[in-house]
Coordinates of C-alpha atoms in Angstrom, one line a residue:
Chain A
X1 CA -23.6 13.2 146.1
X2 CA -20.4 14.2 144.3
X3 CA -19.9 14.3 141.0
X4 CA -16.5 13.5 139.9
X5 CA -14.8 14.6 136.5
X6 CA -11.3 13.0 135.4
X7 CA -9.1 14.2 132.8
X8 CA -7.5 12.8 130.8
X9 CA -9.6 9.1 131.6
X10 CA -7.1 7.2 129.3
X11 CA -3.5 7.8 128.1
X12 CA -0.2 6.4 126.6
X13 CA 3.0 8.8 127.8
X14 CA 6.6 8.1 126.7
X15 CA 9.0 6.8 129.9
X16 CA 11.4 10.3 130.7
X17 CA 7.7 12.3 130.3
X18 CA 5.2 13.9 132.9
X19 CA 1.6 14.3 133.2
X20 CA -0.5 16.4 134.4
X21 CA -4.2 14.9 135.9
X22 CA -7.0 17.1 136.4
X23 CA -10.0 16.1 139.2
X24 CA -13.0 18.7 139.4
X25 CA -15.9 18.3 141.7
X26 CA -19.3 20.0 140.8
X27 CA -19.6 21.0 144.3
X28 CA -17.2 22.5 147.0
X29 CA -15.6 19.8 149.2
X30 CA -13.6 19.6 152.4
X31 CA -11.0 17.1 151.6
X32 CA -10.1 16.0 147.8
X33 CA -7.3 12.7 147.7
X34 CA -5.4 11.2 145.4
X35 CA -4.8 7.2 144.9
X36 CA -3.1 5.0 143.0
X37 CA -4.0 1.5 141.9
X38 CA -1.7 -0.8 140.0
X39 CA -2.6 -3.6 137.7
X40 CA -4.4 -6.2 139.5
X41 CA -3.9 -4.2 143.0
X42 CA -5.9 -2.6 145.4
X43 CA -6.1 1.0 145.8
X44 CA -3.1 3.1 147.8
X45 CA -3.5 6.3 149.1
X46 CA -0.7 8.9 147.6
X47 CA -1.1 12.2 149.2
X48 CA -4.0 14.4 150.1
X49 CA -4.5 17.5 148.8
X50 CA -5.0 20.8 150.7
X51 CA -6.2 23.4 149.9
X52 CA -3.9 26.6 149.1
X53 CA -1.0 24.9 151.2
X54 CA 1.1 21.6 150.1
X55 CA -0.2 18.6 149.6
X56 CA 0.6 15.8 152.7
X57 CA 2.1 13.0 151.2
X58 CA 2.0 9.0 152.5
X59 CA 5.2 7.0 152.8
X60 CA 6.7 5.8 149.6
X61 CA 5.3 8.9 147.7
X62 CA 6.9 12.3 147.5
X63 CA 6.2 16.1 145.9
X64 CA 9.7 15.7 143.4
X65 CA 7.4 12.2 141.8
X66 CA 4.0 13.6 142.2
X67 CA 3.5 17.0 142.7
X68 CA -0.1 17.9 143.7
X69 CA -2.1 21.5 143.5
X70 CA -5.2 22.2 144.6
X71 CA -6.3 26.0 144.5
X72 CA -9.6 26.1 145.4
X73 CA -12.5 23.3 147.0
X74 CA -13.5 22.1 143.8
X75 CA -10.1 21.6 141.6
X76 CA -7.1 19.2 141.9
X77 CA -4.3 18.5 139.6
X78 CA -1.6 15.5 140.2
X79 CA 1.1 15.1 138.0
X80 CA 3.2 11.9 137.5
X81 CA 6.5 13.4 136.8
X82 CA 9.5 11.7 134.9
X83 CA 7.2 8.7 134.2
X84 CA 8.5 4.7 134.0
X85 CA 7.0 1.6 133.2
X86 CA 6.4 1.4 137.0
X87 CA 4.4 4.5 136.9
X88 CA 1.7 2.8 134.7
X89 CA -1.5 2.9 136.9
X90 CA -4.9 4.2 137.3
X91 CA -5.1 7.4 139.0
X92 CA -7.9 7.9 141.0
X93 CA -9.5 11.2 142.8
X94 CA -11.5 11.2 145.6
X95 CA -13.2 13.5 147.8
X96 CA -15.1 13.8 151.0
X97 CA -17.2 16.5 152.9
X98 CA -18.5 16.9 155.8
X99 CA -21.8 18.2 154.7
X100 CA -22.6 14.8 153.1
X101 CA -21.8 12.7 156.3
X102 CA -18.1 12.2 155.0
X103 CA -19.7 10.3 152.5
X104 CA -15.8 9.4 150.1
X105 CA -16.5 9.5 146.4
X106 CA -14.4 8.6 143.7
X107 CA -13.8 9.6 139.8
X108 CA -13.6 7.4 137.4
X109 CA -10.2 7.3 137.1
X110 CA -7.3 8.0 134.9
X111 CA -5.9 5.3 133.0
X112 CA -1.6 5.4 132.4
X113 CA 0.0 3.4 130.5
X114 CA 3.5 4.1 130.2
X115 CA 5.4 2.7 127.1
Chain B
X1 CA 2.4 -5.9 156.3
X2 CA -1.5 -5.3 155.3
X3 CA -3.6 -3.7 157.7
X4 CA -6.5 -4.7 156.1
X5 CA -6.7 -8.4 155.0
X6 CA -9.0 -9.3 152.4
X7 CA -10.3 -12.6 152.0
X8 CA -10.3 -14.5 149.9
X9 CA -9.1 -12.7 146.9
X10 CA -10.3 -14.5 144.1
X11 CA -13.9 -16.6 144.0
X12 CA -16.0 -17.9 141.3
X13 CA -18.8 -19.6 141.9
X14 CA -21.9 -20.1 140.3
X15 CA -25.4 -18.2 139.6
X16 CA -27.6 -18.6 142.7
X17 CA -24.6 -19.5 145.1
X18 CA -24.2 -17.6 148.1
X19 CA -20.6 -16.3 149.4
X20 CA -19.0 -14.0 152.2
X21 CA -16.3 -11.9 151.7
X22 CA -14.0 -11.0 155.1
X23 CA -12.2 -7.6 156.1
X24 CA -9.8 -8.8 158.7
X25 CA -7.3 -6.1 160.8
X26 CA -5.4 -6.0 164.2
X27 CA -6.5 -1.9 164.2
X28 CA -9.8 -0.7 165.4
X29 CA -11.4 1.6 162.7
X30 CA -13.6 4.7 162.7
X31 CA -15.8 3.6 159.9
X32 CA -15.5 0.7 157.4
X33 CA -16.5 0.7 153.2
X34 CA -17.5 -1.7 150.8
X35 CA -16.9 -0.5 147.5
X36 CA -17.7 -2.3 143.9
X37 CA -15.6 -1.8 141.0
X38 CA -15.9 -2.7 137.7
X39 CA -13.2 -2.7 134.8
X40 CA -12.8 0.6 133.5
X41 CA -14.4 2.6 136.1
X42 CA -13.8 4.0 139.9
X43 CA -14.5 2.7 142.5
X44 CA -19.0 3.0 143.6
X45 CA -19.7 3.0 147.0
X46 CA -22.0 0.1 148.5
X47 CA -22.4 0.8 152.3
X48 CA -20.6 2.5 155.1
X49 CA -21.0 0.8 158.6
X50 CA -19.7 3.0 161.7
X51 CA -21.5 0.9 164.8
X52 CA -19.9 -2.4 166.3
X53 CA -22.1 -5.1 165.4
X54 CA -24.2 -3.1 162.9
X55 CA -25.7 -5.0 159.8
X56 CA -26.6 -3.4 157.3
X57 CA -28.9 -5.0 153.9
X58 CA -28.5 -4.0 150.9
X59 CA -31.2 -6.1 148.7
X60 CA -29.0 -9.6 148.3
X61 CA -26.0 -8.1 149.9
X62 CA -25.8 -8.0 153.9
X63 CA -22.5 -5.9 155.9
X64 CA -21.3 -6.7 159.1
X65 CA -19.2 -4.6 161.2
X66 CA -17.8 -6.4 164.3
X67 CA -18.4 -5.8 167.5
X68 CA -14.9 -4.4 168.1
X69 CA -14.9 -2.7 165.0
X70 CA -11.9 -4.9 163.6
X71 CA -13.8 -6.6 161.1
X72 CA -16.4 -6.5 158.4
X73 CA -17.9 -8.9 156.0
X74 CA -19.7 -8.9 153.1
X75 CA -22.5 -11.6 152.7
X76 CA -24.2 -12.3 149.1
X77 CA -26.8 -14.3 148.4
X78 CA -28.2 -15.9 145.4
X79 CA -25.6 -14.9 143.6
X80 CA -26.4 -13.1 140.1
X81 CA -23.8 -12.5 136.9
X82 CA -24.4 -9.2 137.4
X83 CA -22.7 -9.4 140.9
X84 CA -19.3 -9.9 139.1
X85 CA -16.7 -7.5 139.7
X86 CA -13.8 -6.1 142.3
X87 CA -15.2 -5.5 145.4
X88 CA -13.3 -3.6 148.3
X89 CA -13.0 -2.9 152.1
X90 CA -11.7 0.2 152.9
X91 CA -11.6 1.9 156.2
X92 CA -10.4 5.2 158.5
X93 CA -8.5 3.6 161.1
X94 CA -9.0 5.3 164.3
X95 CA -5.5 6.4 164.9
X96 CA -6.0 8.5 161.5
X97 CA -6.4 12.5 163.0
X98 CA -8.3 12.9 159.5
X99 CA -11.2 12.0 158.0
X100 CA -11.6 11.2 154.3
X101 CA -8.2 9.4 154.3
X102 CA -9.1 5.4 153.5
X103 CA -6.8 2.2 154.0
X104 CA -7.9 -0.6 151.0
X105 CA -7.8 -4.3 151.5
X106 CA -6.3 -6.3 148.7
X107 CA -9.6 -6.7 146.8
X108 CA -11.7 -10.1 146.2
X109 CA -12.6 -10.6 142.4
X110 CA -15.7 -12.2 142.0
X111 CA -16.5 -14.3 138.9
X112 CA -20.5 -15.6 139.3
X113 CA -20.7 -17.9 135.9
X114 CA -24.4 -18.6 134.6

């Protein structure tokens, strides 16, 4: 299985800021997402991130909010740009591979609270 | 609208109960997840189910897929504290040309008090 490392796991940003999320898998994978889950909510998918070309975005989300970069199988950055109440959420990676079955795993999570 | 409807969303019940949690959509789906999540953490994976009509057992816990691949459940029995927690349905719908990508339902939190 996948092993999932999120940075930071916790944070409190100031509204008008950005930040920047880092996701690294100990193992190359084919397909590495990015999801969003509000307080109390369920999980939504915001983009998926491709590797050495722009990430594809869901409806509702787009690259000016949350750009995305992902230069190589194992490494993934989101960033939550120009940050509001609204944005405060946990951040979630996720990744899948074909060698594994495409078996999804997911981080821990990054936890924003924006004040 | 939801494509996946989860059901119910909350439940509390207590120790040695047993429960079933539904996955309800319109769509047809590649594959169907249950994941558990606790407070502060990510989502775990519990099972995967890909057949219509496959079961799948899990010590107490018991995954349906339905036949026409709508539909899932989640059955628990005996219910334990340690079986509190968020648990989710998540799926591929087949009209997705990519794997990997999931669709959640709204979650059912289950409380199981001593």
């Amino acid at each position: 299985s996948a092993v999932i490392s999120q940075k930071p796991s916790r944070d409190i940003c100031q509204r008008g800021t950005s930040l920047t999320i880092q996701c690294q898998v100990d193992s190359q994978v084919t397909m590495m997402f990015w999801y969003r889950q509000q307080p109390g909510q369920s999980l939504t998918l915001i983009a998926t991130a491709n590797q050495g070309s722009e990430a594809t975005y869901e409806s509702g989300f787009v690259i000016d909010k949350f750009p995305i970069s992902r230069p190589n199988l194992t490494f993934s950055t989101l960033t939550v740009s120009n940050m509001s109440p609204e944005d405060s959420s946990i951040y979630l990676c996720s990744v899948s591979d074909r060698d594994s079955g495409n078996t999804i795993y997911f981080g821990e999570g990054s936890w924003l609270t924006v004040v | 609208t939801q494509l996946l409807e989860q059901s119910p969303q909350f439940l509390s019940i207590q120790e040695g109960e047993n429960l079933t949690v539904y996955c309800n959509s319109s769509s047809v789906f590649s594959s169907l997840q249950w994941y558990r999540q606790e407070p502060g953490e990510g989502p775990v994976l519990l099972v995967t189910v890909v057949t219509g009509g496959e079961v799948k057992k899990l010590k107490r816990l018991t995954f349906q897929f339905g036949d026409a691949r709508k539909d899932s459940s989640l059955h628990i029995t005996a219910a334990q504290t340690g079986d509190t927690g968020l648990y989710l349905c998540a799926g591929t719908p087949s009209f997705y040309n990519q794997g990997g990508k999931l669709i959640f339902g709204q979650g059912t939190e289950l409380s199981v008090k001593p």
